[in-house]
Coordinates of C-alpha atoms in Angstrom, one line a residue:
Chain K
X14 CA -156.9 -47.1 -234.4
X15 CA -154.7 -45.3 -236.5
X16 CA -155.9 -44.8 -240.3
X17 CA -154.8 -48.1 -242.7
X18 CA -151.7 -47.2 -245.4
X19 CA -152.2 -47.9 -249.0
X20 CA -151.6 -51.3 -249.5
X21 CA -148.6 -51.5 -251.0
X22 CA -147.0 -49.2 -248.9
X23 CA -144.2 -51.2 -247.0
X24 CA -143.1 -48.8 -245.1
X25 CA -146.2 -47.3 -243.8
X26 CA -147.3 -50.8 -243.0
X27 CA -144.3 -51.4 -241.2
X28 CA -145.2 -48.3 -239.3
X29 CA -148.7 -49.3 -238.5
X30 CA -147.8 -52.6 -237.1
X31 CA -145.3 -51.0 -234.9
X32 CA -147.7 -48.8 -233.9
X33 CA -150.6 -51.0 -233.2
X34 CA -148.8 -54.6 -232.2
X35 CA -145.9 -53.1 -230.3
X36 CA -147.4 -54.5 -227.1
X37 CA -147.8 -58.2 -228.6
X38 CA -144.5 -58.4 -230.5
X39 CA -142.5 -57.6 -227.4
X40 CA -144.4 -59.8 -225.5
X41 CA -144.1 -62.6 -228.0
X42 CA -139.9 -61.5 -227.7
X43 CA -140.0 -61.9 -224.0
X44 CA -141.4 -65.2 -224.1
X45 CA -139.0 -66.8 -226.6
X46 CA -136.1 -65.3 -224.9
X47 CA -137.4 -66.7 -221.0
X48 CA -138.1 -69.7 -223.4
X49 CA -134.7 -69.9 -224.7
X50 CA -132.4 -68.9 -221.8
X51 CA -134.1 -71.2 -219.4
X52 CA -134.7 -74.4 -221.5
X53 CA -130.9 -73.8 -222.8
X54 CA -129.5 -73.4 -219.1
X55 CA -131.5 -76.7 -218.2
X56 CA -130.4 -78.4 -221.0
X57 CA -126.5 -77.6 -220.1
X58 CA -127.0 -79.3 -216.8
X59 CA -128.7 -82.3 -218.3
X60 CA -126.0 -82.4 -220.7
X61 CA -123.7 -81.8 -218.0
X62 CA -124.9 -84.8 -216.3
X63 CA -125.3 -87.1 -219.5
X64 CA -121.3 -86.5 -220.0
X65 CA -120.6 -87.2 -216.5
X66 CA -122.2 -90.2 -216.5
X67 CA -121.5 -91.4 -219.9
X68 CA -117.4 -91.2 -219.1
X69 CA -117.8 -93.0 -216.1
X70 CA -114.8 -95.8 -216.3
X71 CA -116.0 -99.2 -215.6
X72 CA -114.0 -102.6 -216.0
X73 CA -116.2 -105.7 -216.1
X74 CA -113.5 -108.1 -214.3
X75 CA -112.5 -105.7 -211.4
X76 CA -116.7 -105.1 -210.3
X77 CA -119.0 -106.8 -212.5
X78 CA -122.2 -105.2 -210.3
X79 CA -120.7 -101.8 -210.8
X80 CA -119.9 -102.1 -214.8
X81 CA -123.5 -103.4 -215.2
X82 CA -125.2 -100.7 -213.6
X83 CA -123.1 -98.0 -215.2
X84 CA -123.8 -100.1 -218.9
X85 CA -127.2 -99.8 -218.4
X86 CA -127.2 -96.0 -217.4
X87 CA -125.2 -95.2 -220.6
X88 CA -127.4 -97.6 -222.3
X89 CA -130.6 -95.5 -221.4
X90 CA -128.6 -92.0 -222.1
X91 CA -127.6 -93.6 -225.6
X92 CA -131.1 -93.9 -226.6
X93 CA -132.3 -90.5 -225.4
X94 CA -129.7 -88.8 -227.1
X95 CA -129.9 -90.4 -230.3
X96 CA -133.8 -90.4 -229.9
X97 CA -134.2 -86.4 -229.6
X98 CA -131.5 -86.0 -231.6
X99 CA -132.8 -87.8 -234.6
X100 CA -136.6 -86.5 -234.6
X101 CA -137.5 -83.2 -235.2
X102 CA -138.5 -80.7 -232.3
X103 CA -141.7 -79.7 -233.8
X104 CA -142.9 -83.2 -233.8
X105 CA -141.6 -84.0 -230.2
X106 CA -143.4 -80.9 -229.3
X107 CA -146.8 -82.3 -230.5
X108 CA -146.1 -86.0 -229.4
X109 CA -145.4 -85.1 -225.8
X110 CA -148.3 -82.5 -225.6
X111 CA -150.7 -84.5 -227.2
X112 CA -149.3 -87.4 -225.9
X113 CA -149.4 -86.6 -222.3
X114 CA -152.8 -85.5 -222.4
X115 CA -154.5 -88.4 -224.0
X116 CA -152.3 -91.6 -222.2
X117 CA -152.1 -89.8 -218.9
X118 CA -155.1 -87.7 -219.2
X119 CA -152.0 -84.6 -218.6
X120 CA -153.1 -81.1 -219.8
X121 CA -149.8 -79.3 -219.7
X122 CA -149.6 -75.4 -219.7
X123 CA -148.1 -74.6 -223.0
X124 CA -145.4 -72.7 -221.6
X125 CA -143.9 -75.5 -219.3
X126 CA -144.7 -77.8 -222.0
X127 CA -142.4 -76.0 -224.0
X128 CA -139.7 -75.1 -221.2
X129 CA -140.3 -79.3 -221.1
X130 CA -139.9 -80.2 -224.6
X131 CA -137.0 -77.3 -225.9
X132 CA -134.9 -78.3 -222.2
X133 CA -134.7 -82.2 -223.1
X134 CA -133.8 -81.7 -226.6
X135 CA -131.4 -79.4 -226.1
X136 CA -129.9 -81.9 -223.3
X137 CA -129.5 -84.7 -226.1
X138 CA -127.3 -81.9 -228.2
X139 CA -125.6 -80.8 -224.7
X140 CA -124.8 -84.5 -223.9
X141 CA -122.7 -84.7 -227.0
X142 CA -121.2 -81.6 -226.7
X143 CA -120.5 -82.0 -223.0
X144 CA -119.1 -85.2 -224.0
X145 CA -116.6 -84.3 -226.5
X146 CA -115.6 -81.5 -224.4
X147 CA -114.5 -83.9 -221.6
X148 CA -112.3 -86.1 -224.2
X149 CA -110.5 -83.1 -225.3
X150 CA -109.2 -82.6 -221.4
X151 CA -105.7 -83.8 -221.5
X152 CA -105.8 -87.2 -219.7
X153 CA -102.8 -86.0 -217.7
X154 CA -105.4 -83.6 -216.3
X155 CA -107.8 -86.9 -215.0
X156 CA -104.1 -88.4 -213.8
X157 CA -103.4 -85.4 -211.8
X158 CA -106.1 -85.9 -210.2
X159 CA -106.5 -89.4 -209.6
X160 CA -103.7 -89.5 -208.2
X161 CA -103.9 -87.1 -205.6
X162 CA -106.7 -89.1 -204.3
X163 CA -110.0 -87.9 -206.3
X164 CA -112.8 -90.1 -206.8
X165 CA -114.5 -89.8 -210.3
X166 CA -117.3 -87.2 -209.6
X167 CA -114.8 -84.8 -207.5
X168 CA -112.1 -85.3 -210.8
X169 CA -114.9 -84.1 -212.7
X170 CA -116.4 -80.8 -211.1
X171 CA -113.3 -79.5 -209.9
X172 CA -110.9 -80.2 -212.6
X173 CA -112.5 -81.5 -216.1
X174 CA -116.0 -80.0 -216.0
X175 CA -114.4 -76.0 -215.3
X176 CA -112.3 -76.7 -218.4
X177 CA -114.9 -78.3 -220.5
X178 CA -117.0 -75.5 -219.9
X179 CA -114.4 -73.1 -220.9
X180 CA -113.8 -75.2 -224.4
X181 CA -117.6 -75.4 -225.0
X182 CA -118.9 -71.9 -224.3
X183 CA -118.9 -71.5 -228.5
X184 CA -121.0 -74.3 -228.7
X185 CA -123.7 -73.2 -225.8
X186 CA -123.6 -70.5 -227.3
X187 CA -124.9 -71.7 -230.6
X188 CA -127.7 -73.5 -228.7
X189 CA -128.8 -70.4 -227.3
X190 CA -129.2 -68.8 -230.9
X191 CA -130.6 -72.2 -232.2
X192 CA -133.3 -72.4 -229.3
X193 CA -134.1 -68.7 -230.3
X194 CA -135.2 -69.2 -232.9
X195 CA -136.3 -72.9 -233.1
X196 CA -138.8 -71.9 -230.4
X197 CA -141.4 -71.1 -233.5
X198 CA -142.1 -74.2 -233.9
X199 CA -143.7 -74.4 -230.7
X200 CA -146.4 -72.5 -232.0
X201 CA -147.8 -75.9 -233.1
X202 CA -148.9 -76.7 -229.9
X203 CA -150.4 -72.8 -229.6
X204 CA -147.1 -70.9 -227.0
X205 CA -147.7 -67.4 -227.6
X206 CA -144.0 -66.5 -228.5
X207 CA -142.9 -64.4 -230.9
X208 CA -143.5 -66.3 -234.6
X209 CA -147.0 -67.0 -233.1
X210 CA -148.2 -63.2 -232.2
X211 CA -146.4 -62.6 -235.9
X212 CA -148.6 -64.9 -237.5
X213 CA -151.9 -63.5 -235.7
X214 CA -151.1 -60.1 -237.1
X215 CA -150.4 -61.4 -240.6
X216 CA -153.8 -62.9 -240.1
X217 CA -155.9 -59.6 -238.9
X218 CA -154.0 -57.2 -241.3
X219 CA -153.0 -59.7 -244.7
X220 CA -149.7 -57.4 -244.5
X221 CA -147.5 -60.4 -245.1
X222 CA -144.0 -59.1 -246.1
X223 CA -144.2 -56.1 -243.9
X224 CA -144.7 -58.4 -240.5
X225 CA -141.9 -60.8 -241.4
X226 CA -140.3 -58.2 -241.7
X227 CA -140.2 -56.8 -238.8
X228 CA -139.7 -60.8 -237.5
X229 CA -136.5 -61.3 -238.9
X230 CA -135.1 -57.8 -237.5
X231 CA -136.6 -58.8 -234.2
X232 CA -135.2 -62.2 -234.3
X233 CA -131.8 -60.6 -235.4
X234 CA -131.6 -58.6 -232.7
X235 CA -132.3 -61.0 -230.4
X236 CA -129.4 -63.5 -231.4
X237 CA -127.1 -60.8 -232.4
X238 CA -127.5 -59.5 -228.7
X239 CA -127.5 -62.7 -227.3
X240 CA -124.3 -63.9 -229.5
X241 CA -121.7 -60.6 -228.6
X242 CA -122.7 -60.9 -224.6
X243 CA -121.8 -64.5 -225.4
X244 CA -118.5 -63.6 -226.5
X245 CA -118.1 -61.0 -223.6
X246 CA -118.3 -64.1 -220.9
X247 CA -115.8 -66.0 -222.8
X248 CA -113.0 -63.8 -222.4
X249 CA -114.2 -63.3 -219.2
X250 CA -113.8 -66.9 -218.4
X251 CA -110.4 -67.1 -220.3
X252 CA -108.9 -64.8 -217.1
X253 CA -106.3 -62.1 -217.2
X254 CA -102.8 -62.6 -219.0
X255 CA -101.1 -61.3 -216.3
X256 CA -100.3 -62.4 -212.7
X257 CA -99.1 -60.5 -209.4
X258 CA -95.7 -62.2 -208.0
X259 CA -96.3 -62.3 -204.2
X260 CA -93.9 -60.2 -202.7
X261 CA -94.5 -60.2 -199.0
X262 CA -93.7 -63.1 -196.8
X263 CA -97.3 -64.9 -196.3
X264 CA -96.1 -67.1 -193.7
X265 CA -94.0 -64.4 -191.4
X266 CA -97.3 -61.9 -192.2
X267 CA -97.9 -58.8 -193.7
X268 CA -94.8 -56.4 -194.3
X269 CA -91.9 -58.6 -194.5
X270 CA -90.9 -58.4 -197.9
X271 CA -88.7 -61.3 -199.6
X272 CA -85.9 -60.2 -200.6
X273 CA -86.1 -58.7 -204.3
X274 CA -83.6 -60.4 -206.8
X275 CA -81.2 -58.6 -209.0
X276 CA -82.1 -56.2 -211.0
X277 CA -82.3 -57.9 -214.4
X278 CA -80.6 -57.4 -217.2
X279 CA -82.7 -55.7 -219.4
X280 CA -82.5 -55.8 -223.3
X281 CA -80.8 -52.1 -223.3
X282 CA -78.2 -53.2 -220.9
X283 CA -77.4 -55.8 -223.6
X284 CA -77.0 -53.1 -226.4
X285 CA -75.1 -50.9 -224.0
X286 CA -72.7 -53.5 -223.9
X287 CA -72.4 -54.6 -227.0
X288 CA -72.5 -50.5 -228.3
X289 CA -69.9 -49.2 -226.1
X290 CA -67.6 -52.6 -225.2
X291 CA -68.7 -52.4 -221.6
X292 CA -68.6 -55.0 -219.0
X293 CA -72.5 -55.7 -218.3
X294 CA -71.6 -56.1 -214.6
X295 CA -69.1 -53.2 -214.2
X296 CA -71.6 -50.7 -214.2
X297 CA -72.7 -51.7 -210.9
X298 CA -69.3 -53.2 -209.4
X299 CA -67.2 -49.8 -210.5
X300 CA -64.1 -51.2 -210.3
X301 CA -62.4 -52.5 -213.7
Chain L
X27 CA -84.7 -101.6 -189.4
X28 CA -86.9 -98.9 -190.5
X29 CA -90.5 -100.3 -191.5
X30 CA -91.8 -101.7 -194.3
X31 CA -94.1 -99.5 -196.1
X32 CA -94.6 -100.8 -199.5
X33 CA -94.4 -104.9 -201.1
X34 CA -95.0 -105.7 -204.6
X35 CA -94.9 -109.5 -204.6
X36 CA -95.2 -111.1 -207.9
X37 CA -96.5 -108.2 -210.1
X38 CA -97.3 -108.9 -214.1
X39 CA -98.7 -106.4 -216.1
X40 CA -99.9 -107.6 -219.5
X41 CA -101.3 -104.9 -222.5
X42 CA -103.3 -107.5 -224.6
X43 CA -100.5 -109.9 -225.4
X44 CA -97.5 -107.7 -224.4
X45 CA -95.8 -108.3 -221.4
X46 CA -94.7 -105.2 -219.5
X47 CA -93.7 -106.5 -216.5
X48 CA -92.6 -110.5 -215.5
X49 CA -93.1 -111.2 -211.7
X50 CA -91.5 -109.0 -210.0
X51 CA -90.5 -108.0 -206.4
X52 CA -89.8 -105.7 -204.4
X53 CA -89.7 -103.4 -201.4
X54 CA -89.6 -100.1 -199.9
X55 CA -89.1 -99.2 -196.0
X56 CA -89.2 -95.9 -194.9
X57 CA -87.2 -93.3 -195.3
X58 CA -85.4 -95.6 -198.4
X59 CA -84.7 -93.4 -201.5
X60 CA -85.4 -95.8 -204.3
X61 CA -83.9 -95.7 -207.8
X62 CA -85.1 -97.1 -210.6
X63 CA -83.5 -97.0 -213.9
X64 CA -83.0 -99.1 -217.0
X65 CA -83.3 -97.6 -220.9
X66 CA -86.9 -96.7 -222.1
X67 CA -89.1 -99.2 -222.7
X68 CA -87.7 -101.8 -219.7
X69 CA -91.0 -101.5 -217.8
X70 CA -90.2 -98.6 -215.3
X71 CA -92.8 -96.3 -215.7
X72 CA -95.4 -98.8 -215.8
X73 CA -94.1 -100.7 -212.5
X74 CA -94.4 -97.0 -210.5
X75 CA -98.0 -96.5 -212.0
X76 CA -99.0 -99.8 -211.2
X77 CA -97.8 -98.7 -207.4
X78 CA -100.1 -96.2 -207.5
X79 CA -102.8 -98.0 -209.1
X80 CA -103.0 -95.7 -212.3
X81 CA -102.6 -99.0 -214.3
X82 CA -103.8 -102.6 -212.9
X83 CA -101.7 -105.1 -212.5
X84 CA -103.0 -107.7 -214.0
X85 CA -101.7 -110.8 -211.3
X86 CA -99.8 -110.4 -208.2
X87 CA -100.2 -108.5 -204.9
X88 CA -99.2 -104.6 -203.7
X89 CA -99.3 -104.5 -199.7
X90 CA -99.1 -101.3 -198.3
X91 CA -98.0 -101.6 -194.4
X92 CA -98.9 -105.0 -195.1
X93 CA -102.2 -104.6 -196.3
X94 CA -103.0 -105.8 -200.1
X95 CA -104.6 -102.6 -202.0
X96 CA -105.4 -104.5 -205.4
X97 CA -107.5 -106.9 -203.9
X98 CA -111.2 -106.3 -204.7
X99 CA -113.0 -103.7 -202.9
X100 CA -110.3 -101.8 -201.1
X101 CA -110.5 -98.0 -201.6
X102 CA -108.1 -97.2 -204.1
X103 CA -108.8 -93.3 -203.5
X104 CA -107.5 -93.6 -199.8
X105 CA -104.6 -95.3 -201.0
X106 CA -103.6 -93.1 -203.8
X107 CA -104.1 -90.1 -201.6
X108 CA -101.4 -91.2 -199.6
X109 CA -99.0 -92.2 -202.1
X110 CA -98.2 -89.4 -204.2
X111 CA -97.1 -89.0 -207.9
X112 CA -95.5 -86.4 -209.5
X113 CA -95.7 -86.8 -213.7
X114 CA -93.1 -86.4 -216.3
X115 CA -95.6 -83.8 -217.7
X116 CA -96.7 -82.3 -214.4
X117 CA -100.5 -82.6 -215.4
X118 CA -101.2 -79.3 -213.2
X119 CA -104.6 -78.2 -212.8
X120 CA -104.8 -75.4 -215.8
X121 CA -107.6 -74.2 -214.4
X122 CA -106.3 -73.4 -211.2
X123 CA -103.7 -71.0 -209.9
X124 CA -100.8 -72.5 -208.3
X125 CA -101.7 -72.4 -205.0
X126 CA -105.3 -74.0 -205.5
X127 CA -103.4 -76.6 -206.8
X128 CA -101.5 -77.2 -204.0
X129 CA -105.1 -76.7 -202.0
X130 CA -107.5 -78.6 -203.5
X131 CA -106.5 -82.2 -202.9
X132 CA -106.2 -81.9 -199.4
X133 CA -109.6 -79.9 -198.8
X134 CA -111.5 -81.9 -201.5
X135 CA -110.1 -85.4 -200.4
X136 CA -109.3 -85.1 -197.1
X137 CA -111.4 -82.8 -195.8
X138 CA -108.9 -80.8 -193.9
X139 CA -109.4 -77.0 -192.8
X140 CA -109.0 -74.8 -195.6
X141 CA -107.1 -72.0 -193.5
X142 CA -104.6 -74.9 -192.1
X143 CA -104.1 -76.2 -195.7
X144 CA -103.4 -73.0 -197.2
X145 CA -100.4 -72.7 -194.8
X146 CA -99.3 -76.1 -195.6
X147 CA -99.2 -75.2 -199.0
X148 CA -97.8 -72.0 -198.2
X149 CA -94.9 -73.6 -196.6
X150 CA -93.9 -76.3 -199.6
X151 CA -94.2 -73.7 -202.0
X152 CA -91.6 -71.8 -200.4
X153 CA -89.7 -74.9 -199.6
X154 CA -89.4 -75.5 -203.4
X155 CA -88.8 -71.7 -204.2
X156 CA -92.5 -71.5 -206.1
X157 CA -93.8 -69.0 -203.4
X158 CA -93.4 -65.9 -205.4
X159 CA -95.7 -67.2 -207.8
X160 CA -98.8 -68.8 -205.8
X161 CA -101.4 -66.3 -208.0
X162 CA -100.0 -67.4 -211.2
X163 CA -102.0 -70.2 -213.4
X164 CA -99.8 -73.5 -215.2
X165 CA -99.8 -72.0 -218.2
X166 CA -97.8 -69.2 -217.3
X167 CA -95.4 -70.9 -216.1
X168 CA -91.5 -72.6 -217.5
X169 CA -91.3 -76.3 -217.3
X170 CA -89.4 -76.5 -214.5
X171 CA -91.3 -74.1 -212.3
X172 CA -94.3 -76.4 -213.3
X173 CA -91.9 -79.1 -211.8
X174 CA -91.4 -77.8 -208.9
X175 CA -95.4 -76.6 -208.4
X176 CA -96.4 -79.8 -209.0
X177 CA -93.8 -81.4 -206.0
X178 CA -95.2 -79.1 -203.7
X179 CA -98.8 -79.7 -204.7
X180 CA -98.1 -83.7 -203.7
X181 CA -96.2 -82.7 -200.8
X182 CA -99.2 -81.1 -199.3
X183 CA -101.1 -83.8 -199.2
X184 CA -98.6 -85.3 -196.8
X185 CA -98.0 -88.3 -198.6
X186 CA -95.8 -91.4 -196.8
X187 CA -94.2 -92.3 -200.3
X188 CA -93.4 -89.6 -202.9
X189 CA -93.5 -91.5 -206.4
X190 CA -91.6 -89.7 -209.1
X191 CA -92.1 -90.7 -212.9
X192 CA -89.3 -89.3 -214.9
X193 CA -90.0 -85.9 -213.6
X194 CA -86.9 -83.8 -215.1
X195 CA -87.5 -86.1 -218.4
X196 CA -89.4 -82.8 -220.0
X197 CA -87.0 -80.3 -219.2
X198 CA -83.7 -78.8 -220.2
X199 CA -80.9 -78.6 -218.5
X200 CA -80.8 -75.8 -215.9
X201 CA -84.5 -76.4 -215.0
X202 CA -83.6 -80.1 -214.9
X203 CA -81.1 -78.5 -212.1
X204 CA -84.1 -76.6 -209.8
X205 CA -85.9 -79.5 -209.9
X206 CA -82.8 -82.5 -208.7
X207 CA -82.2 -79.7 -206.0
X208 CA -85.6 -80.1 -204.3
X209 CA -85.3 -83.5 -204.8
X210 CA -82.2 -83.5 -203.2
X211 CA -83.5 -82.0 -200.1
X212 CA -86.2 -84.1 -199.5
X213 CA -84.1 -86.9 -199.8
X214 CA -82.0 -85.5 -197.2
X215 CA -85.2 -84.6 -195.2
X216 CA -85.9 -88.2 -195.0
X217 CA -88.6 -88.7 -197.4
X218 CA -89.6 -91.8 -198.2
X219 CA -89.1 -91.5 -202.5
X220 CA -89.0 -94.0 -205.2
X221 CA -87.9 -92.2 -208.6
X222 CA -87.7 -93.5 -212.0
X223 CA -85.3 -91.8 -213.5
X224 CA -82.7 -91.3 -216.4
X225 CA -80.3 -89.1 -214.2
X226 CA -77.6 -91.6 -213.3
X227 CA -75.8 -89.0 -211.1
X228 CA -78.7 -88.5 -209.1
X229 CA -79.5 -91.9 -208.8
X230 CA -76.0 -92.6 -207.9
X231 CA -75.5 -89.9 -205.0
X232 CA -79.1 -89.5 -203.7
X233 CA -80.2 -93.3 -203.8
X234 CA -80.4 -95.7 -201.0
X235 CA -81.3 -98.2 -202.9
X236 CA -80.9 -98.7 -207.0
X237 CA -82.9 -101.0 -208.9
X238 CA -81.8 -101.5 -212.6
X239 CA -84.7 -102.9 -214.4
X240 CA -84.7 -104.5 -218.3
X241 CA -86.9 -106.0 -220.3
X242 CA -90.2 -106.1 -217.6
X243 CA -87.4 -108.0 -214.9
X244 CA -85.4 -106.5 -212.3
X245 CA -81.9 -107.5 -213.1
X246 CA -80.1 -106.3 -210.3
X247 CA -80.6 -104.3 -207.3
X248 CA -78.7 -103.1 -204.3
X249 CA -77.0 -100.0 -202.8
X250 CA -76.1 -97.2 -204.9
X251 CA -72.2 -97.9 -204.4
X252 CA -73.1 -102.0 -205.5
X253 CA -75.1 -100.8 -208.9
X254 CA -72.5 -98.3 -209.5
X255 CA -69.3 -98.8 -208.8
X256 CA -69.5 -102.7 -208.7
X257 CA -72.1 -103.9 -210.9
X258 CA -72.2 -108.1 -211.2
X259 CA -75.0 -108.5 -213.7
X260 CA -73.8 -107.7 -218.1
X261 CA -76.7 -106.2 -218.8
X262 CA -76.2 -103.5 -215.7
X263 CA -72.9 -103.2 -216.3
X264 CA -73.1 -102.9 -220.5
X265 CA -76.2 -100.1 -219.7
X266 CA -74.1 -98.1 -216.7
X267 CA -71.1 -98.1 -219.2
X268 CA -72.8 -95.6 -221.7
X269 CA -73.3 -93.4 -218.5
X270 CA -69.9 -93.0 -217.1
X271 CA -68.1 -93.1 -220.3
X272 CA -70.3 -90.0 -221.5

């Protein structure tokens, strides 16, 4: 071990920890990022699934069976959303650790626990989201589809869902950054992430300010990173301006071209005739 | 006498406590080019998307080669795949190019071969002069190229009855002319077509058959020349007026 710095000497603090923690705060980073990325792509796809199910059309008089089963579903989705949306996640986290363990005699691995416990909360935001993304489809879009013969689930993955997605990438994107960092609260039911391996070195070393410190750069790193590649797949997803006319004949094969229209009249044609008096078309016919 | 293919016997459509359509009747064979018209508001719209079950109707009977598809547990998926629509406002896929458009339904819904499909769709996008333009997405697109896309993308499906809602309602005038010429020529192709519609001389030289509908009733029907050139009801009469006068 490296000599200790005077004590109020932030910098050489900083400097120390680096030096002697390195190994823990990175792995503490890791484990809130797999954390993060996994329970947030888990909780797209129950969100996913809560929308789907929750804009299911059903008409009591046309199948009475049918509209009951569906009210029910949304029924039990209703209260799951509202329920993890309206309790804090530091508190689910304890009442389904603790709670599995003493009614079901359960000892969860703190890591799945918290894959467990960050995934279902951030399902009840998704659900809403998800939700609200499919209203904003234009109903024409549902219409289309309908009427060319789709049933509700093949309307929704080929037409609504890829267009939802497209509208709510901002918002999945905040959920990423918000699981990031909500993550420290896990540390109540002891996963070794990130806040966790900060507080253990604030607790050998007392060097308070410096190891936040070097928490909130860590943490801004992290969301910064995670926010710009973020951005990168959403103009990805929003495809190229442009389009390629298809100039050979698909149906006679390859190598017959169509036949190539006109050449337009371009803007400078236009000023060329309106400069110099000319007949647009004479300069191609000759005569007149 | 060409067959029947679709019946609507007694149809009423009710919103809450307003009455959109009042028992009506009505019939297309095959190969019939069907007109309807009457000034917005008369029901129209609402009678072709109860036809293809986009609204309920709330009493009487549909039969489709005789067979009622608005009775309880009949597949209205089927039905609708072989009836198709084509929308005032197109509603294209936006997040498909133009020929997935044309693709999907027919390998989603009815399962055909992809590679058989694609030249299906191939061939009724260069029937309605759209072939140029298969990588291109909706969006990039004019309104009446969007027109003609979205024909071609029922026409793949191989549909019995084509059902047109207002489909040149949303556009202006020259594109409203690409889009009567493809009708046009499926008409002539034999396709069986029912078309709500506020071009009177379309409906005048294309129809087989006219209906003029008004206030939720049909109040007279016949053969283009009869509607036209020899209408016996007022109403028809007072509402063709405004169109040949103009």
């Amino acid at each position: 071990m490296s000599p200790l710095p005077e004590a109020n000497d932030f910098f050489g603090w900083v400097a120390w920890i680096l030096e002697e923690y390195s190994g823990m705060l990175l792995a503490g980073a890791w484990k809130t990022m797999v954390i993060a990325v996994i329970a947030t792509a888990i909780g797209c796809l129950i969100g996913f699934a809560v929308g789907i199910v929750q804009t299911i059309p059903a008409n009591r008089r046309e199948n009475p069976v049918r509209w009951f089963i569906v009210g029910l579903a949304k029924l039990i989705m209703n209260i799951y959303v509202e329920v993890f949306r309206g309790t804090p996640m530091m508190v689910q986290a304890a009442f389904i650790y603790y709670g599995a363990a003493m009614l079901f005699n359960l000892h969860m691995e703190t890591f799945r626990a918290a894959l467990l416990i960050v995934s279902i909360n951030t399902g009840a935001y998704m659900a809403e989201t998800v939700r609200g993304g499919i209203l904003s489809i234009d109903p024409g879009q549902t219409e289309g589809a309908m009427a060319i013969g789709m049933n509700h689930m093949q309307t929704m993955t080929n037409v609504i869902l890829p267009q939802a997605l497209r509208n709510i990438m901002p918002q999945i994107g905040n959920n990423l950054i918000i699981n990031i960092k909500d993550t420290c609260v896990l540390s109540i039911i002891g996963v070794v992430e990130l806040f966790y391996n900060v507080k253990s070195i604030t607790g050998a070393t007392y060097a308070f300010f410096p190891a936040y410190t070097i928490a909130m750069v860590l943490y801004f790193i992290l969301t910064f990173t995670c926010s710009r590649i973020l951005r990168a797949m959403e103009d990805k997803m929003a495809g190229p301006d442009s389009y390629d006319l298809a100039m050979t004949d698909m149906l006679l094969g390859e190598g017959t071209m169509r036949i190539k229209p006109n050449r337009a009249e371009t803007n400078a044609d236009y000023r060329a005739h309106k400069e110099h008096g000319r007949d647009i078309g004479s300069r191609e016919g000759g005569t007149d | 006498m060409a067959e029947v293919i679709i019946q609507v016997q007694h149809l009423s459509k009710t919103f809450g406590t307003n009455t959109v359509l009042r028992d009506m009747d009505f019939t297309v064979s095959e190969g019939d080019v069907t007109c309807i018209i009457g000034s917005s508001g008369s029901g129209k719209s609402t009678l072709l998307r109860c036809i293809n079950l986009l609204e309920r109707p709330t009493t009487g009977e549909i039969l489709f080669h005789g067979v009622p598809i608005n009775a309880k547990g009949s597949d209205a998926n089927a039905y609708r795949a072989k009836v198709g629509m084509v929308f005032q406002s197109f509603n294209l896929f936006n997040n498909m190019t133009v020929l997935e458009n044309c693709m999907v339904g027919p390998i989603k819904v009815l399962k055909k071969d992809p590679e058989q499909v694609r030249q299906t769709a191939l061939r009724f996008l260069e029937k309605v002069g759209m072939a140029p333009y298969i990588n291109a997405k909706p969006r990039q697109l004019s309104g009446g190229m969007k027109q003609r896309v979205a024909i071609a993308r029922a026409l793949t499906m191989e549909p019995e009855v084509l059902l047109f809602d207002e489909p040149t309602s949303a556009l202006d005038p020259q594109m409203v002319g690409e889009v009567l010429t493809v009708m046009r020529q499926l008409a002539s192709e034999g396709l069986t077509m029912i078309v709500v519609t506020h071009e009177m001389a379309f409906a005048r030289d294309v129809s087989s058959h006219v209906v003029y509908m008004s206030d939720g009733v049909i109040c007279e029907e016949g053969t283009s020349q009869q509607i036209f050139e020899n209408p016996q009801n007022l109403r028809t009469r007072e509402f063709l007026s405004r169109f040949t006068n103009r």
